Amino acid sequence: MGNASSMLTQYDIEEVQEHCNYLFSQQEIVSLYERFCQLDRSAKGFISEDEFLSIPEFSLNPLSKRLLRMVDGLNFKDFVSFLSTFSAKASFHQKI
């Protein structure tokens, strides 16, 4: 998967949907990819600790240091999978 939203193919979208148990629609995946690309400022294919801390809501969160251990270095597919646990559609088992 590339670093521009135009590089996200239909196959990529479907692969990510499957990876996150179809908790996000195709349009949501595209939106998440655009946000991922904005956060991945150095276009290396993953989001670093500094890039996560550039999100004001994340950096102000009292649990941000703990969360960083879980999210530092996530690629796009893992980023979406991580976010899927916060979906209202996620089952209790998926949230655990």
mmCIF file of N, CA and C in Angstrom:
data_model
loop_
_atom_site.group_PDB
_atom_site.id
_atom_site.type_symbol
_atom_site.label_atom_id
_atom_site.label_comp_id
_atom_site.label_asym_id
_atom_site.label_seq_id
_atom_site.Cartn_x
_atom_site.Cartn_y
_atom_site.Cartn_z
ATOM 1 N N MET A 1 0.834 -1.171 0.000
ATOM 2 C CA MET A 1 0.000 0.000 0.000
ATOM 3 C C MET A 1 0.875 1.229 0.000
ATOM 4 N N GLY A 2 0.566 2.166 -0.843
ATOM 5 C CA GLY A 2 1.369 3.365 -0.978
ATOM 6 C C GLY A 2 1.048 4.413 0.060
ATOM 7 N N ASN A 3 1.584 5.595 -0.158
ATOM 8 C CA ASN A 3 1.398 6.666 0.799
ATOM 9 C C ASN A 3 0.496 7.781 0.298
ATOM 10 N N ALA A 4 -0.249 7.550 -0.747
ATOM 11 C CA ALA A 4 -1.225 8.517 -1.225
ATOM 12 C C ALA A 4 -2.551 7.804 -1.411
ATOM 13 N N SER A 5 -3.625 8.520 -1.132
ATOM 14 C CA SER A 5 -4.931 7.872 -1.177
ATOM 15 C C SER A 5 -5.222 7.290 -2.549
ATOM 16 N N SER A 6 -4.651 7.865 -3.608
ATOM 17 C CA SER A 6 -4.881 7.331 -4.946
ATOM 18 C C SER A 6 -4.200 5.980 -5.136
ATOM 19 N N MET A 7 -3.292 5.619 -4.256
ATOM 20 C CA MET A 7 -2.572 4.358 -4.389
ATOM 21 C C MET A 7 -3.267 3.210 -3.661
ATOM 22 N N LEU A 8 -4.365 3.489 -3.016
ATOM 23 C CA LEU A 8 -5.119 2.454 -2.316
ATOM 24 C C LEU A 8 -6.051 1.799 -3.330
ATOM 25 N N THR A 9 -5.773 0.542 -3.654
ATOM 26 C CA THR A 9 -6.560 -0.156 -4.669
ATOM 27 C C THR A 9 -7.783 -0.824 -4.045
ATOM 28 N N GLN A 10 -8.693 -1.261 -4.888
ATOM 29 C CA GLN A 10 -9.869 -1.986 -4.417
ATOM 30 C C GLN A 10 -9.438 -3.250 -3.666
ATOM 31 N N TYR A 11 -8.416 -3.901 -4.180
ATOM 32 C CA TYR A 11 -7.895 -5.097 -3.517
ATOM 33 C C TYR A 11 -7.385 -4.747 -2.117
ATOM 34 N N ASP A 12 -6.642 -3.633 -1.996
ATOM 35 C CA ASP A 12 -6.134 -3.196 -0.695
ATOM 36 C C ASP A 12 -7.277 -2.939 0.280
ATOM 37 N N ILE A 13 -8.300 -2.267 -0.204
ATOM 38 C CA ILE A 13 -9.454 -1.941 0.645
ATOM 39 C C ILE A 13 -10.108 -3.223 1.147
ATOM 40 N N GLU A 14 -10.322 -4.164 0.254
ATOM 41 C CA GLU A 14 -10.960 -5.427 0.644
ATOM 42 C C GLU A 14 -10.080 -6.221 1.601
ATOM 43 N N GLU A 15 -8.782 -6.192 1.389
ATOM 44 C CA GLU A 15 -7.854 -6.889 2.273
ATOM 45 C C GLU A 15 -7.896 -6.295 3.686
ATOM 46 N N VAL A 16 -7.942 -4.977 3.760
ATOM 47 C CA VAL A 16 -8.010 -4.309 5.063
ATOM 48 C C VAL A 16 -9.355 -4.583 5.725
ATOM 49 N N GLN A 17 -10.430 -4.569 4.945
ATOM 50 C CA GLN A 17 -11.749 -4.889 5.499
ATOM 51 C C GLN A 17 -11.749 -6.285 6.117
ATOM 52 N N GLU A 18 -11.198 -7.229 5.407
ATOM 53 C CA GLU A 18 -11.137 -8.598 5.924
ATOM 54 C C GLU A 18 -10.288 -8.653 7.191
ATOM 55 N N HIS A 19 -9.162 -7.942 7.189
ATOM 56 C CA HIS A 19 -8.248 -7.937 8.327
ATOM 57 C C HIS A 19 -8.912 -7.382 9.593
ATOM 58 N N CYS A 20 -9.846 -6.437 9.415
ATOM 59 C CA CYS A 20 -10.520 -5.840 10.575
ATOM 60 C C CYS A 20 -11.947 -6.362 10.735
ATOM 61 N N ASN A 21 -12.194 -7.544 10.181
ATOM 62 C CA ASN A 21 -13.486 -8.229 10.343
ATOM 63 C C ASN A 21 -14.671 -7.407 9.834
ATOM 64 N N TYR A 22 -14.461 -6.653 8.780
ATOM 65 C CA TYR A 22 -15.517 -5.897 8.109
ATOM 66 C C TYR A 22 -16.233 -4.912 9.033
ATOM 67 N N LEU A 23 -15.507 -4.366 9.996
ATOM 68 C CA LEU A 23 -16.096 -3.384 10.902
ATOM 69 C C LEU A 23 -16.124 -1.984 10.302
ATOM 70 N N PHE A 24 -15.419 -1.787 9.187
ATOM 71 C CA PHE A 24 -15.412 -0.503 8.506
ATOM 72 C C PHE A 24 -15.877 -0.689 7.061
ATOM 73 N N SER A 25 -16.631 0.290 6.583
ATOM 74 C CA SER A 25 -17.054 0.275 5.181
ATOM 75 C C SER A 25 -15.861 0.637 4.300
ATOM 76 N N GLN A 26 -16.026 0.458 2.998
ATOM 77 C CA GLN A 26 -14.953 0.810 2.074
ATOM 78 C C GLN A 26 -14.643 2.300 2.141
ATOM 79 N N GLN A 27 -15.663 3.145 2.242
ATOM 80 C CA GLN A 27 -15.438 4.589 2.335
ATOM 81 C C GLN A 27 -14.708 4.936 3.634
ATOM 82 N N GLU A 28 -15.050 4.270 4.718
ATOM 83 C CA GLU A 28 -14.353 4.517 5.986
ATOM 84 C C GLU A 28 -12.881 4.124 5.883
ATOM 85 N N ILE A 29 -12.597 3.021 5.186
ATOM 86 C CA ILE A 29 -11.203 2.592 4.987
ATOM 87 C C ILE A 29 -10.438 3.659 4.201
ATOM 88 N N VAL A 30 -11.056 4.191 3.160
ATOM 89 C CA VAL A 30 -10.407 5.246 2.367
ATOM 90 C C VAL A 30 -10.144 6.471 3.241
ATOM 91 N N SER A 31 -11.109 6.856 4.051
ATOM 92 C CA SER A 31 -10.928 8.009 4.947
ATOM 93 C C SER A 31 -9.822 7.757 5.963
ATOM 94 N N LEU A 32 -9.791 6.550 6.508
ATOM 95 C CA LEU A 32 -8.734 6.202 7.459
ATOM 96 C C LEU A 32 -7.367 6.213 6.788
ATOM 97 N N TYR A 33 -7.321 5.779 5.535
ATOM 98 C CA TYR A 33 -6.057 5.784 4.809
ATOM 99 C C TYR A 33 -5.560 7.215 4.576
ATOM 100 N N GLU A 34 -6.484 8.095 4.235
ATOM 101 C CA GLU A 34 -6.105 9.497 4.048
ATOM 102 C C GLU A 34 -5.557 10.082 5.343
ATOM 103 N N ARG A 35 -6.197 9.766 6.453
ATOM 104 C CA ARG A 35 -5.714 10.252 7.762
ATOM 105 C C ARG A 35 -4.368 9.617 8.100
ATOM 106 N N PHE A 36 -4.223 8.340 7.825
ATOM 107 C CA PHE A 36 -2.959 7.643 8.070
ATOM 108 C C PHE A 36 -1.830 8.335 7.300
ATOM 109 N N CYS A 37 -2.084 8.656 6.049
ATOM 110 C CA CYS A 37 -1.072 9.320 5.218
ATOM 111 C C CYS A 37 -0.722 10.699 5.763
ATOM 112 N N GLN A 38 -1.703 11.410 6.308
ATOM 113 C CA GLN A 38 -1.431 12.711 6.926
ATOM 114 C C GLN A 38 -0.534 12.558 8.145
ATOM 115 N N LEU A 39 -0.777 11.515 8.934
ATOM 116 C CA LEU A 39 0.019 11.287 10.134
ATOM 117 C C LEU A 39 1.424 10.786 9.808
ATOM 118 N N ASP A 40 1.539 9.975 8.771
ATOM 119 C CA ASP A 40 2.832 9.426 8.348
ATOM 120 C C ASP A 40 3.563 10.490 7.525
ATOM 121 N N ARG A 41 3.978 11.549 8.198
ATOM 122 C CA ARG A 41 4.569 12.714 7.525
ATOM 123 C C ARG A 41 5.839 12.380 6.756
ATOM 124 N N SER A 42 6.599 11.416 7.221
ATOM 125 C CA SER A 42 7.843 11.074 6.531
ATOM 126 C C SER A 42 7.634 9.993 5.472
ATOM 127 N N ALA A 43 6.396 9.556 5.270
ATOM 128 C CA ALA A 43 6.016 8.586 4.228
ATOM 129 C C ALA A 43 6.848 7.308 4.282
ATOM 130 N N LYS A 44 7.025 6.783 5.498
ATOM 131 C CA LYS A 44 7.802 5.556 5.641
ATOM 132 C C LYS A 44 6.929 4.307 5.754
ATOM 133 N N GLY A 45 5.604 4.495 5.763
ATOM 134 C CA GLY A 45 4.699 3.348 5.781
ATOM 135 C C GLY A 45 4.220 2.943 7.156
ATOM 136 N N PHE A 46 4.631 3.678 8.180
ATOM 137 C CA PHE A 46 4.135 3.436 9.531
ATOM 138 C C PHE A 46 4.145 4.744 10.305
ATOM 139 N N ILE A 47 3.420 4.764 11.407
ATOM 140 C CA ILE A 47 3.322 5.977 12.210
ATOM 141 C C ILE A 47 4.209 5.823 13.438
ATOM 142 N N SER A 48 5.115 6.757 13.609
ATOM 143 C CA SER A 48 6.060 6.717 14.720
ATOM 144 C C SER A 48 5.451 7.346 15.980
ATOM 145 N N GLU A 49 6.147 7.198 17.068
ATOM 146 C CA GLU A 49 5.721 7.768 18.345
ATOM 147 C C GLU A 49 5.532 9.282 18.227
ATOM 148 N N ASP A 50 6.486 9.964 17.632
ATOM 149 C CA ASP A 50 6.386 11.425 17.475
ATOM 150 C C ASP A 50 5.180 11.823 16.642
ATOM 151 N N GLU A 51 4.884 11.040 15.618
ATOM 152 C CA GLU A 51 3.737 11.345 14.767
ATOM 153 C C GLU A 51 2.429 11.135 15.533
ATOM 154 N N PHE A 52 2.348 10.104 16.361
ATOM 155 C CA PHE A 52 1.162 9.916 17.193
ATOM 156 C C PHE A 52 1.015 11.064 18.179
ATOM 157 N N LEU A 53 2.123 11.495 18.752
ATOM 158 C CA LEU A 53 2.070 12.579 19.728
ATOM 159 C C LEU A 53 1.728 13.922 19.089
ATOM 160 N N SER A 54 1.770 14.009 17.759
ATOM 161 C CA SER A 54 1.380 15.246 17.083
ATOM 162 C C SER A 54 -0.145 15.418 17.075
ATOM 163 N N ILE A 55 -0.878 14.371 17.446
ATOM 164 C CA ILE A 55 -2.336 14.449 17.550
ATOM 165 C C ILE A 55 -2.646 15.032 18.934
ATOM 166 N N PRO A 56 -3.196 16.242 19.002
ATOM 167 C CA PRO A 56 -3.411 16.879 20.311
ATOM 168 C C PRO A 56 -4.214 16.013 21.280
ATOM 169 N N GLU A 57 -5.277 15.387 20.794
ATOM 170 C CA GLU A 57 -6.108 14.571 21.681
ATOM 171 C C GLU A 57 -5.336 13.381 22.233
ATOM 172 N N PHE A 58 -4.451 12.846 21.438
ATOM 173 C CA PHE A 58 -3.648 11.697 21.864
ATOM 174 C C PHE A 58 -2.597 12.131 22.876
ATOM 175 N N SER A 59 -1.911 13.220 22.579
ATOM 176 C CA SER A 59 -0.827 13.656 23.465
ATOM 177 C C SER A 59 -1.351 14.128 24.821
ATOM 178 N N LEU A 60 -2.591 14.632 24.863
ATOM 179 C CA LEU A 60 -3.173 15.093 26.126
ATOM 180 C C LEU A 60 -3.792 13.963 26.944
ATOM 181 N N ASN A 61 -3.968 12.817 26.328
ATOM 182 C CA ASN A 61 -4.584 11.682 27.011
ATOM 183 C C ASN A 61 -3.654 11.191 28.108
ATOM 184 N N PRO A 62 -4.159 11.049 29.342
ATOM 185 C CA PRO A 62 -3.296 10.578 30.430
ATOM 186 C C PRO A 62 -2.763 9.154 30.214
ATOM 187 N N LEU A 63 -3.380 8.414 29.328
ATOM 188 C CA LEU A 63 -2.927 7.049 29.042
ATOM 189 C C LEU A 63 -2.046 6.985 27.791
ATOM 190 N N SER A 64 -1.653 8.120 27.250
ATOM 191 C CA SER A 64 -0.928 8.132 25.974
ATOM 192 C C SER A 64 0.376 7.346 26.029
ATOM 193 N N LYS A 65 1.097 7.401 27.120
ATOM 194 C CA LYS A 65 2.361 6.651 27.202
ATOM 195 C C LYS A 65 2.115 5.146 27.113
ATOM 196 N N ARG A 66 1.062 4.682 27.749
ATOM 197 C CA ARG A 66 0.719 3.252 27.667
ATOM 198 C C ARG A 66 0.262 2.880 26.270
ATOM 199 N N LEU A 67 -0.558 3.746 25.674
ATOM 200 C CA LEU A 67 -1.044 3.482 24.324
ATOM 201 C C LEU A 67 0.094 3.478 23.313
ATOM 202 N N LEU A 68 1.090 4.328 23.515
ATOM 203 C CA LEU A 68 2.218 4.388 22.584
ATOM 204 C C LEU A 68 2.931 3.048 22.467
ATOM 205 N N ARG A 69 3.001 2.325 23.561
ATOM 206 C CA ARG A 69 3.645 1.006 23.496
ATOM 207 C C ARG A 69 2.885 0.068 22.570
ATOM 208 N N MET A 70 1.593 0.303 22.400
ATOM 209 C CA MET A 70 0.772 -0.553 21.547
ATOM 210 C C MET A 70 0.755 -0.080 20.102
ATOM 211 N N VAL A 71 0.901 1.221 19.869
ATOM 212 C CA VAL A 71 0.665 1.755 18.533
ATOM 213 C C VAL A 71 1.915 2.230 17.807
ATOM 214 N N ASP A 72 3.026 2.398 18.476
ATOM 215 C CA ASP A 72 4.234 2.903 17.829
ATOM 216 C C ASP A 72 4.671 1.954 16.719
ATOM 217 N N GLY A 73 4.800 2.476 15.518
ATOM 218 C CA GLY A 73 5.265 1.686 14.382
ATOM 219 C C GLY A 73 4.192 0.905 13.648
ATOM 220 N N LEU A 74 2.913 1.252 13.844
ATOM 221 C CA LEU A 74 1.842 0.526 13.149
ATOM 222 C C LEU A 74 1.813 0.874 11.669
ATOM 223 N N ASN A 75 1.695 -0.163 10.825
ATOM 224 C CA ASN A 75 1.452 0.083 9.405
ATOM 225 C C ASN A 75 -0.049 0.324 9.229
ATOM 226 N N PHE A 76 -0.484 0.597 8.011
ATOM 227 C CA PHE A 76 -1.887 0.954 7.800
ATOM 228 C C PHE A 76 -2.846 -0.160 8.209
ATOM 229 N N LYS A 77 -2.559 -1.371 7.801
ATOM 230 C CA LYS A 77 -3.459 -2.489 8.103
ATOM 231 C C LYS A 77 -3.596 -2.678 9.623
ATOM 232 N N ASP A 78 -2.491 -2.608 10.328
ATOM 233 C CA ASP A 78 -2.536 -2.755 11.781
ATOM 234 C C ASP A 78 -3.174 -1.540 12.455
ATOM 235 N N PHE A 79 -2.997 -0.366 11.863
ATOM 236 C CA PHE A 79 -3.628 0.862 12.348
ATOM 237 C C PHE A 79 -5.147 0.713 12.321
ATOM 238 N N VAL A 80 -5.679 0.230 11.204
ATOM 239 C CA VAL A 80 -7.125 0.038 11.075
ATOM 240 C C VAL A 80 -7.602 -1.051 12.028
ATOM 241 N N SER A 81 -6.842 -2.114 12.153
ATOM 242 C CA SER A 81 -7.204 -3.191 13.067
ATOM 243 C C SER A 81 -7.256 -2.674 14.507
ATOM 244 N N PHE A 82 -6.274 -1.855 14.879
ATOM 245 C CA PHE A 82 -6.254 -1.257 16.219
ATOM 246 C C PHE A 82 -7.497 -0.397 16.431
ATOM 247 N N LEU A 83 -7.823 0.442 15.460
ATOM 248 C CA LEU A 83 -8.983 1.319 15.582
ATOM 249 C C LEU A 83 -10.295 0.542 15.599
ATOM 250 N N SER A 84 -10.328 -0.620 14.963
ATOM 251 C CA SER A 84 -11.569 -1.397 14.907
ATOM 252 C C SER A 84 -12.028 -1.835 16.289
ATOM 253 N N THR A 85 -11.115 -1.940 17.229
ATOM 254 C CA THR A 85 -11.513 -2.337 18.585
ATOM 255 C C THR A 85 -12.372 -1.276 19.256
ATOM 256 N N PHE A 86 -12.326 -0.048 18.756
ATOM 257 C CA PHE A 86 -13.126 1.043 19.316
ATOM 258 C C PHE A 86 -14.464 1.200 18.599
ATOM 259 N N SER A 87 -14.704 0.401 17.581
ATOM 260 C CA SER A 87 -15.949 0.481 16.828
ATOM 261 C C SER A 87 -17.129 -0.016 17.661
ATOM 262 N N ALA A 88 -18.252 0.658 17.496
ATOM 263 C CA ALA A 88 -19.482 0.211 18.173
ATOM 264 C C ALA A 88 -19.903 -1.155 17.647
ATOM 265 N N LYS A 89 -19.463 -1.499 16.436
ATOM 266 C CA LYS A 89 -19.823 -2.784 15.833
ATOM 267 C C LYS A 89 -18.953 -3.930 16.346
ATOM 268 N N ALA A 90 -17.856 -3.617 17.009
ATOM 269 C CA ALA A 90 -16.940 -4.653 17.500
ATOM 270 C C ALA A 90 -17.580 -5.440 18.637
ATOM 271 N N SER A 91 -17.384 -6.731 18.618
ATOM 272 C CA SER A 91 -17.919 -7.572 19.697
ATOM 273 C C SER A 91 -17.059 -7.415 20.947
ATOM 274 N N PHE A 92 -17.565 -7.880 22.037
ATOM 275 C CA PHE A 92 -16.821 -7.839 23.299
ATOM 276 C C PHE A 92 -15.499 -8.591 23.149
ATOM 277 N N HIS A 93 -15.545 -9.730 22.485
ATOM 278 C CA HIS A 93 -14.341 -10.541 22.270
ATOM 279 C C HIS A 93 -13.310 -9.769 21.445
ATOM 280 N N GLN A 94 -13.752 -9.063 20.416
ATOM 281 C CA GLN A 94 -12.831 -8.275 19.583
ATOM 282 C C GLN A 94 -12.218 -7.131 20.380
ATOM 283 N N LYS A 95 -12.971 -6.552 21.285
ATOM 284 C CA LYS A 95 -12.465 -5.453 22.095
ATOM 285 C C LYS A 95 -11.396 -5.921 23.088
ATOM 286 N N ILE A 96 -11.534 -7.161 23.532
ATOM 287 C CA ILE A 96 -10.524 -7.705 24.469
ATOM 288 C C ILE A 96 -9.243 -7.935 23.721
#
